[in-house]
């Protein structure tokens, strides 16, 4: 078990690379082992995952989506009529 | 195989690809910053996709395909316009500074802001306010979901630079969202006073 241990400093320094799945497998496994034993670091990783996930999901105004759909469909219709299809 | 009639081809294309429109709009906005430029990019992406629809492999990921087209269009136009901004990168310092800042931002309002359902506009604003070299890395890694190496290849910069820009950008975004949490009164005054 001891080779799966690491300290909180390692987790904090490698936080984003761990969350982004960018660490070598052995290092990621060591951190995962530490997270099972350290509630503080586990909470830190959960917060980082939530933060990163929310960056990619900014909501859009439904009216803006409808307007864009109409604009794209009109452009595609023009393209298809011009022989693009 | 007989090619479908034009109307049929258009109907099939729209049925499959317009389902991804909100995602493409979100991605275009994160790339361009400007709302009108983002709308133009979305339209051009769909036109290019329709013209090259024969290159799309049926059953593969349409969203990923549209993102690739949007990204290529955007990066080509950026290069053509000579809009490449120089920036100083400090990988080691950035990794440490971001790590320390994350814990601070959590205490200072980030956790409360992240739990708030109406965070979306604040996120969009914070991303738009990032200088372009940082915004593009956030767009490619956090919005599109590319890994560091692929993002580096697409942007023509080293992987270490992607890493340092991403960490610096996220640090700025953390601070912006924590400030948003405080503005909404989501953080108890005591927690604010204790923050350094």
mmCIF file of C-alpha atoms in Angstrom:
data_model
loop_
_atom_site.group_PDB
_atom_site.id
_atom_site.type_symbol
_atom_site.label_atom_id
_atom_site.label_comp_id
_atom_site.label_asym_id
_atom_site.label_seq_id
_atom_site.Cartn_x
_atom_site.Cartn_y
_atom_site.Cartn_z
ATOM 1 C CA UNK A 1 0.000 0.000 0.000
ATOM 2 C CA UNK A 2 2.778 2.403 0.860
ATOM 3 C CA UNK A 3 3.836 2.878 -2.780
ATOM 4 C CA UNK A 4 0.310 4.139 -3.516
ATOM 5 C CA UNK A 5 0.614 6.944 -1.000
ATOM 6 C CA UNK A 6 1.477 10.552 -1.651
ATOM 7 C CA UNK A 7 1.025 13.710 0.332
ATOM 8 C CA UNK A 8 -1.495 16.506 -0.057
ATOM 9 C CA UNK A 9 1.125 18.791 -1.620
ATOM 10 C CA UNK A 10 1.511 16.412 -4.574
ATOM 11 C CA UNK A 11 -2.265 16.434 -5.159
ATOM 12 C CA UNK A 12 -2.492 20.221 -4.965
ATOM 13 C CA UNK A 13 0.398 20.697 -7.415
ATOM 14 C CA UNK A 14 -0.937 18.134 -9.898
ATOM 15 C CA UNK A 15 -4.616 19.005 -9.381
ATOM 16 C CA UNK A 16 -5.531 20.121 -12.890
ATOM 17 C CA UNK A 17 -3.392 17.570 -14.695
ATOM 18 C CA UNK A 18 -5.101 14.860 -12.615
ATOM 19 C CA UNK A 19 -8.573 16.272 -13.315
ATOM 20 C CA UNK A 20 -7.735 16.592 -17.035
ATOM 21 C CA UNK A 21 -6.404 12.988 -17.243
ATOM 22 C CA UNK A 22 -3.009 14.290 -18.319
ATOM 23 C CA UNK A 23 -0.824 12.507 -15.739
ATOM 24 C CA UNK A 24 1.160 9.313 -16.364
ATOM 25 C CA UNK A 25 -0.888 6.292 -15.181
ATOM 26 C CA UNK A 26 1.353 5.499 -12.185
ATOM 27 C CA UNK A 27 1.168 9.047 -10.846
ATOM 28 C CA UNK A 28 -2.602 9.208 -11.387
ATOM 29 C CA UNK A 29 -2.968 5.895 -9.504
ATOM 30 C CA UNK A 30 -0.929 7.233 -6.585
ATOM 31 C CA UNK A 31 -3.136 10.298 -6.376
ATOM 32 C CA UNK A 32 -6.320 8.224 -6.669
ATOM 33 C CA UNK A 33 -5.044 6.132 -3.761
ATOM 34 C CA UNK A 34 -4.439 9.244 -1.693
ATOM 35 C CA UNK A 35 -7.940 10.563 -2.473
ATOM 36 C CA UNK A 36 -9.487 7.423 -0.991
ATOM 37 C CA UNK A 37 -7.822 8.257 2.318
ATOM 38 C CA UNK A 38 -7.914 12.058 2.377
ATOM 39 C CA UNK A 39 -11.315 13.780 2.460
ATOM 40 C CA UNK A 40 -9.739 17.216 2.111
ATOM 41 C CA UNK A 41 -7.987 16.387 -1.167
ATOM 42 C CA UNK A 42 -11.020 14.436 -2.436
ATOM 43 C CA UNK A 43 -13.158 17.551 -1.884
ATOM 44 C CA UNK A 44 -10.559 19.660 -3.642
ATOM 45 C CA UNK A 45 -10.604 17.373 -6.689
ATOM 46 C CA UNK A 46 -14.425 17.332 -6.757
ATOM 47 C CA UNK A 47 -14.473 21.145 -6.701
ATOM 48 C CA UNK A 48 -11.882 21.317 -9.500
ATOM 49 C CA UNK A 49 -13.875 18.847 -11.657
ATOM 50 C CA UNK A 50 -17.041 20.889 -11.128
ATOM 51 C CA UNK A 51 -15.239 24.128 -11.974
ATOM 52 C CA UNK A 52 -13.768 22.730 -15.211
ATOM 53 C CA UNK A 53 -17.090 21.135 -16.219
ATOM 54 C CA UNK A 54 -18.970 24.404 -15.733
ATOM 55 C CA UNK A 55 -16.541 26.282 -17.995
ATOM 56 C CA UNK A 56 -17.739 24.179 -20.925
ATOM 57 C CA UNK A 57 -21.464 24.487 -20.362
ATOM 58 C CA UNK A 58 -22.427 28.159 -20.395
ATOM 59 C CA UNK A 59 -26.168 28.229 -21.199
ATOM 60 C CA UNK A 60 -27.527 30.077 -24.229
ATOM 61 C CA UNK A 61 -30.672 32.124 -24.671
ATOM 62 C CA UNK A 62 -33.254 29.851 -26.407
ATOM 63 C CA UNK A 63 -34.252 32.801 -28.632
ATOM 64 C CA UNK A 64 -30.655 33.153 -29.799
ATOM 65 C CA UNK A 65 -30.597 29.448 -30.703
ATOM 66 C CA UNK A 66 -33.876 29.753 -32.657
ATOM 67 C CA UNK A 67 -32.603 32.829 -34.514
ATOM 68 C CA UNK A 68 -29.319 31.106 -35.354
ATOM 69 C CA UNK A 69 -31.113 27.955 -36.503
ATOM 70 C CA UNK A 70 -33.246 30.045 -38.880
ATOM 71 C CA UNK A 71 -30.153 31.862 -40.192
ATOM 72 C CA UNK A 72 -28.201 28.638 -40.761
ATOM 73 C CA UNK A 73 -31.159 26.947 -42.480
ATOM 74 C CA UNK A 74 -31.607 29.924 -44.817
ATOM 75 C CA UNK A 75 -27.886 29.862 -45.675
ATOM 76 C CA UNK A 76 -27.967 26.107 -46.288
ATOM 77 C CA UNK A 77 -31.036 26.404 -48.472
ATOM 78 C CA UNK A 78 -29.249 29.049 -50.540
ATOM 79 C CA UNK A 79 -26.187 26.806 -50.776
ATOM 80 C CA UNK A 80 -28.263 23.786 -51.849
ATOM 81 C CA UNK A 81 -30.146 25.874 -54.436
ATOM 82 C CA UNK A 82 -26.849 27.124 -55.857
ATOM 83 C CA UNK A 83 -25.866 23.548 -56.637
ATOM 84 C CA UNK A 84 -24.084 22.773 -53.390
ATOM 85 C CA UNK A 85 -26.146 19.632 -52.932
ATOM 86 C CA UNK B 1 -24.680 4.371 -54.873
ATOM 87 C CA UNK B 2 -26.991 7.115 -56.096
ATOM 88 C CA UNK B 3 -26.515 10.488 -54.395
ATOM 89 C CA UNK B 4 -29.672 11.722 -52.667
ATOM 90 C CA UNK B 5 -31.654 14.480 -54.382
ATOM 91 C CA UNK B 6 -30.654 17.982 -53.174
ATOM 92 C CA UNK B 7 -33.695 18.504 -50.977
ATOM 93 C CA UNK B 8 -33.255 15.083 -49.419
ATOM 94 C CA UNK B 9 -29.514 15.688 -48.823
ATOM 95 C CA UNK B 10 -30.288 18.986 -47.127
ATOM 96 C CA UNK B 11 -33.001 17.457 -44.969
ATOM 97 C CA UNK B 12 -30.704 14.627 -43.843
ATOM 98 C CA UNK B 13 -27.852 17.047 -43.112
ATOM 99 C CA UNK B 14 -30.054 19.394 -41.100
ATOM 100 C CA UNK B 15 -31.627 16.573 -39.152
ATOM 101 C CA UNK B 16 -28.265 15.242 -38.036
ATOM 102 C CA UNK B 17 -26.167 18.402 -37.677
ATOM 103 C CA UNK B 18 -28.559 21.080 -36.381
ATOM 104 C CA UNK B 19 -28.951 19.050 -33.185
ATOM 105 C CA UNK B 20 -25.422 20.224 -32.327
ATOM 106 C CA UNK B 21 -26.183 23.897 -32.973
ATOM 107 C CA UNK B 22 -26.193 25.052 -29.304
ATOM 108 C CA UNK B 23 -22.822 23.349 -28.714
ATOM 109 C CA UNK B 24 -21.340 24.877 -31.876
ATOM 110 C CA UNK B 25 -22.679 28.318 -30.850
ATOM 111 C CA UNK B 26 -21.140 27.973 -27.395
ATOM 112 C CA UNK B 27 -17.818 26.893 -28.872
ATOM 113 C CA UNK B 28 -17.776 29.689 -31.465
ATOM 114 C CA UNK B 29 -18.465 32.234 -28.734
ATOM 115 C CA UNK B 30 -15.574 30.956 -26.640
ATOM 116 C CA UNK B 31 -13.261 31.199 -29.672
ATOM 117 C CA UNK B 32 -14.223 34.599 -31.007
ATOM 118 C CA UNK B 33 -15.340 36.651 -27.993
ATOM 119 C CA UNK B 34 -17.468 38.884 -30.248
ATOM 120 C CA UNK B 35 -21.140 37.862 -30.635
ATOM 121 C CA UNK B 36 -21.435 38.870 -34.318
ATOM 122 C CA UNK B 37 -18.150 37.123 -35.205
ATOM 123 C CA UNK B 38 -19.362 34.029 -33.361
ATOM 124 C CA UNK B 39 -22.628 33.990 -35.355
ATOM 125 C CA UNK B 40 -20.697 34.368 -38.627
ATOM 126 C CA UNK B 41 -18.405 31.524 -37.613
ATOM 127 C CA UNK B 42 -21.378 29.266 -36.818
ATOM 128 C CA UNK B 43 -22.974 29.957 -40.206
ATOM 129 C CA UNK B 44 -19.713 29.416 -42.085
ATOM 130 C CA UNK B 45 -19.087 26.210 -40.139
ATOM 131 C CA UNK B 46 -22.435 24.781 -41.251
ATOM 132 C CA UNK B 47 -21.913 25.855 -44.853
ATOM 133 C CA UNK B 48 -18.450 24.239 -44.964
ATOM 134 C CA UNK B 49 -19.796 21.140 -43.276
ATOM 135 C CA UNK B 50 -22.615 20.867 -45.821
ATOM 136 C CA UNK B 51 -20.209 21.276 -48.742
ATOM 137 C CA UNK B 52 -17.916 18.576 -47.387
ATOM 138 C CA UNK B 53 -20.637 16.325 -45.968
ATOM 139 C CA UNK B 54 -19.291 13.424 -48.045
ATOM 140 C CA UNK B 55 -16.212 13.417 -45.749
ATOM 141 C CA UNK B 56 -18.345 12.818 -42.657
ATOM 142 C CA UNK B 57 -18.313 9.186 -41.620
ATOM 143 C CA UNK B 58 -21.860 8.073 -40.826
ATOM 144 C CA UNK B 59 -22.216 7.128 -37.190
ATOM 145 C CA UNK B 60 -19.187 9.135 -36.052
ATOM 146 C CA UNK B 61 -19.348 12.131 -33.713
ATOM 147 C CA UNK B 62 -21.032 15.003 -35.595
ATOM 148 C CA UNK B 63 -20.417 17.457 -32.784
ATOM 149 C CA UNK B 64 -16.679 16.756 -32.842
ATOM 150 C CA UNK B 65 -16.646 17.066 -36.642
ATOM 151 C CA UNK B 66 -18.384 20.473 -36.532
ATOM 152 C CA UNK B 67 -16.032 21.667 -33.773
ATOM 153 C CA UNK B 68 -13.031 20.715 -35.918
ATOM 154 C CA UNK B 69 -14.410 22.667 -38.883
ATOM 155 C CA UNK B 70 -15.165 25.707 -36.674
ATOM 156 C CA UNK B 71 -11.715 25.602 -35.102
ATOM 157 C CA UNK B 72 -9.933 25.296 -38.443
ATOM 158 C CA UNK B 73 -11.930 28.180 -39.918
ATOM 159 C CA UNK B 74 -11.243 30.365 -36.906
ATOM 160 C CA UNK B 75 -7.514 29.616 -36.630
ATOM 161 C CA UNK B 76 -6.976 30.083 -40.390
ATOM 162 C CA UNK B 77 -8.735 33.442 -40.319
ATOM 163 C CA UNK B 78 -6.783 34.500 -37.246
ATOM 164 C CA UNK B 79 -3.510 33.616 -38.924
ATOM 165 C CA UNK B 80 -4.525 35.338 -42.141
ATOM 166 C CA UNK B 81 -5.396 38.508 -40.231
ATOM 167 C CA UNK B 82 -2.083 38.355 -38.351
ATOM 168 C CA UNK B 83 -3.884 38.406 -35.017
ATOM 169 C CA UNK B 84 -1.307 36.403 -33.091
ATOM 170 C CA UNK B 85 -0.634 37.957 -29.703
ATOM 171 C CA UNK B 86 2.733 37.458 -27.967
ATOM 172 C CA UNK B 87 2.574 36.437 -24.323
ATOM 173 C CA UNK B 88 5.088 35.499 -21.633
ATOM 174 C CA UNK B 89 4.766 31.947 -20.370
ATOM 175 C CA UNK B 90 6.120 30.717 -17.042
ATOM 176 C CA UNK B 91 5.094 27.045 -16.673
ATOM 177 C CA UNK B 92 6.460 26.169 -13.224
ATOM 178 C CA UNK B 93 5.441 29.373 -11.540
ATOM 179 C CA UNK B 94 1.985 29.131 -13.083
ATOM 180 C CA UNK B 95 1.348 25.565 -11.911
ATOM 181 C CA UNK B 96 2.240 26.435 -8.313
ATOM 182 C CA UNK B 97 0.468 29.779 -8.298
ATOM 183 C CA UNK B 98 -2.692 28.210 -9.707
ATOM 184 C CA UNK B 99 -2.587 25.379 -7.183
ATOM 185 C CA UNK B 100 -2.351 27.795 -4.290
ATOM 186 C CA UNK B 101 -4.903 30.178 -5.745
ATOM 187 C CA UNK B 102 -7.489 27.400 -6.158
ATOM 188 C CA UNK B 103 -7.671 26.710 -2.418
ATOM 189 C CA UNK B 104 -7.932 30.435 -1.774
ATOM 190 C CA UNK B 105 -10.651 30.943 -4.381
ATOM 191 C CA UNK B 106 -12.690 28.069 -2.882
ATOM 192 C CA UNK B 107 -12.692 29.782 0.513
ATOM 193 C CA UNK B 108 -13.312 33.122 -1.056
ATOM 194 C CA UNK B 109 -16.557 32.305 -2.871
ATOM 195 C CA UNK B 110 -15.773 29.916 -5.730
ATOM 196 C CA UNK B 111 -17.558 26.904 -4.189
ATOM 197 C CA UNK B 112 -20.668 28.960 -3.516
ATOM 198 C CA UNK B 113 -20.600 30.422 -7.035
ATOM 199 C CA UNK B 114 -20.194 26.977 -8.651
ATOM 200 C CA UNK B 115 -23.228 25.689 -6.778
ATOM 201 C CA UNK B 116 -25.354 28.576 -8.076
ATOM 202 C CA UNK B 117 -27.651 27.618 -10.992
ATOM 203 C CA UNK B 118 -27.384 30.994 -12.775
ATOM 204 C CA UNK B 119 -23.628 31.025 -13.167
ATOM 205 C CA UNK B 120 -23.703 30.677 -16.975
ATOM 206 C CA UNK B 121 -23.648 34.348 -18.029
ATOM 207 C CA UNK B 122 -20.869 35.080 -15.532
ATOM 208 C CA UNK B 123 -18.795 32.206 -16.980
ATOM 209 C CA UNK B 124 -19.358 33.426 -20.545
ATOM 210 C CA UNK B 125 -18.326 36.969 -19.565
ATOM 211 C CA UNK B 126 -15.250 35.778 -17.677
ATOM 212 C CA UNK B 127 -14.094 33.662 -20.643
ATOM 213 C CA UNK B 128 -14.733 36.550 -23.066
ATOM 214 C CA UNK B 129 -12.617 38.851 -20.882
ATOM 215 C CA UNK B 130 -9.546 36.587 -21.111
ATOM 216 C CA UNK B 131 -6.776 37.795 -23.461
ATOM 217 C CA UNK B 132 -6.921 35.773 -26.700
ATOM 218 C CA UNK B 133 -3.935 33.418 -26.129
ATOM 219 C CA UNK B 134 -5.544 32.281 -22.869
ATOM 220 C CA UNK B 135 -9.104 32.224 -24.179
ATOM 221 C CA UNK B 136 -8.162 29.951 -27.066
ATOM 222 C CA UNK B 137 -6.607 27.356 -24.779
ATOM 223 C CA UNK B 138 -9.739 27.381 -22.586
ATOM 224 C CA UNK B 139 -11.891 27.048 -25.729
ATOM 225 C CA UNK B 140 -9.936 24.083 -27.093
ATOM 226 C CA UNK B 141 -9.383 22.224 -23.802
ATOM 227 C CA UNK B 142 -12.352 23.138 -21.601
ATOM 228 C CA UNK B 143 -15.110 23.782 -24.149
ATOM 229 C CA UNK B 144 -14.081 21.479 -27.022
ATOM 230 C CA UNK B 145 -12.511 18.845 -24.744
ATOM 231 C CA UNK B 146 -9.178 18.368 -26.552
ATOM 232 C CA UNK B 147 -6.216 16.958 -24.643
ATOM 233 C CA UNK B 148 -3.181 19.201 -24.064
ATOM 234 C CA UNK B 149 -1.117 17.649 -26.872
ATOM 235 C CA UNK B 150 -3.847 18.029 -29.507
ATOM 236 C CA UNK B 151 -4.580 21.601 -28.421
ATOM 237 C CA UNK B 152 -0.847 22.378 -28.669
ATOM 238 C CA UNK B 153 -0.687 20.914 -32.167
ATOM 239 C CA UNK B 154 -3.741 22.889 -33.303
ATOM 240 C CA UNK B 155 -2.457 26.174 -31.882
ATOM 241 C CA UNK B 156 1.134 25.598 -33.026
ATOM 242 C CA UNK B 157 2.579 26.035 -29.536
ATOM 243 C CA UNK B 158 4.457 23.649 -27.177
ATOM 244 C CA UNK B 159 2.466 21.457 -24.770
ATOM 245 C CA UNK B 160 4.112 23.215 -21.804
ATOM 246 C CA UNK B 161 2.740 26.502 -23.119
ATOM 247 C CA UNK B 162 -0.779 25.060 -23.361
ATOM 248 C CA UNK B 163 -0.432 23.878 -19.776
ATOM 249 C CA UNK B 164 0.799 27.213 -18.443
ATOM 250 C CA UNK B 165 -1.780 29.263 -20.361
ATOM 251 C CA UNK B 166 -4.578 26.935 -19.286
ATOM 252 C CA UNK B 167 -3.574 27.155 -15.635
ATOM 253 C CA UNK B 168 -3.239 30.915 -15.733
ATOM 254 C CA UNK B 169 -6.584 31.261 -17.504
ATOM 255 C CA UNK B 170 -8.310 29.017 -14.983
ATOM 256 C CA UNK B 171 -6.762 31.021 -12.149
ATOM 257 C CA UNK B 172 -8.222 34.208 -13.617
ATOM 258 C CA UNK B 173 -11.601 32.511 -14.132
ATOM 259 C CA UNK B 174 -11.612 31.199 -10.552
ATOM 260 C CA UNK B 175 -11.054 34.691 -9.236
ATOM 261 C CA UNK B 176 -13.738 36.150 -11.502
ATOM 262 C CA UNK B 177 -16.302 33.534 -10.454
ATOM 263 C CA UNK B 178 -15.405 33.857 -6.772
ATOM 264 C CA UNK B 179 -15.942 37.618 -7.089
ATOM 265 C CA UNK B 180 -19.290 36.896 -8.763
ATOM 266 C CA UNK B 181 -20.222 34.658 -5.806
ATOM 267 C CA UNK B 182 -19.398 37.466 -3.391
ATOM 268 C CA UNK B 183 -21.354 39.999 -5.467
ATOM 269 C CA UNK B 184 -24.409 37.741 -5.289
ATOM 270 C CA UNK B 185 -24.026 37.618 -1.511
ATOM 271 C CA UNK B 186 -23.393 33.864 -1.654
ATOM 272 C CA UNK B 187 -20.407 34.002 0.679
ATOM 273 C CA UNK B 188 -20.851 34.692 4.406
ATOM 274 C CA UNK B 189 -19.152 37.919 5.504
ATOM 275 C CA UNK B 190 -17.014 36.025 8.027
ATOM 276 C CA UNK B 191 -15.477 33.888 5.277
ATOM 277 C CA UNK B 192 -14.693 36.997 3.269
ATOM 278 C CA UNK B 193 -13.004 38.700 6.169
ATOM 279 C CA UNK B 194 -10.816 35.672 6.844
ATOM 280 C CA UNK B 195 -9.639 35.474 3.241
ATOM 281 C CA UNK B 196 -6.150 36.951 2.788
#
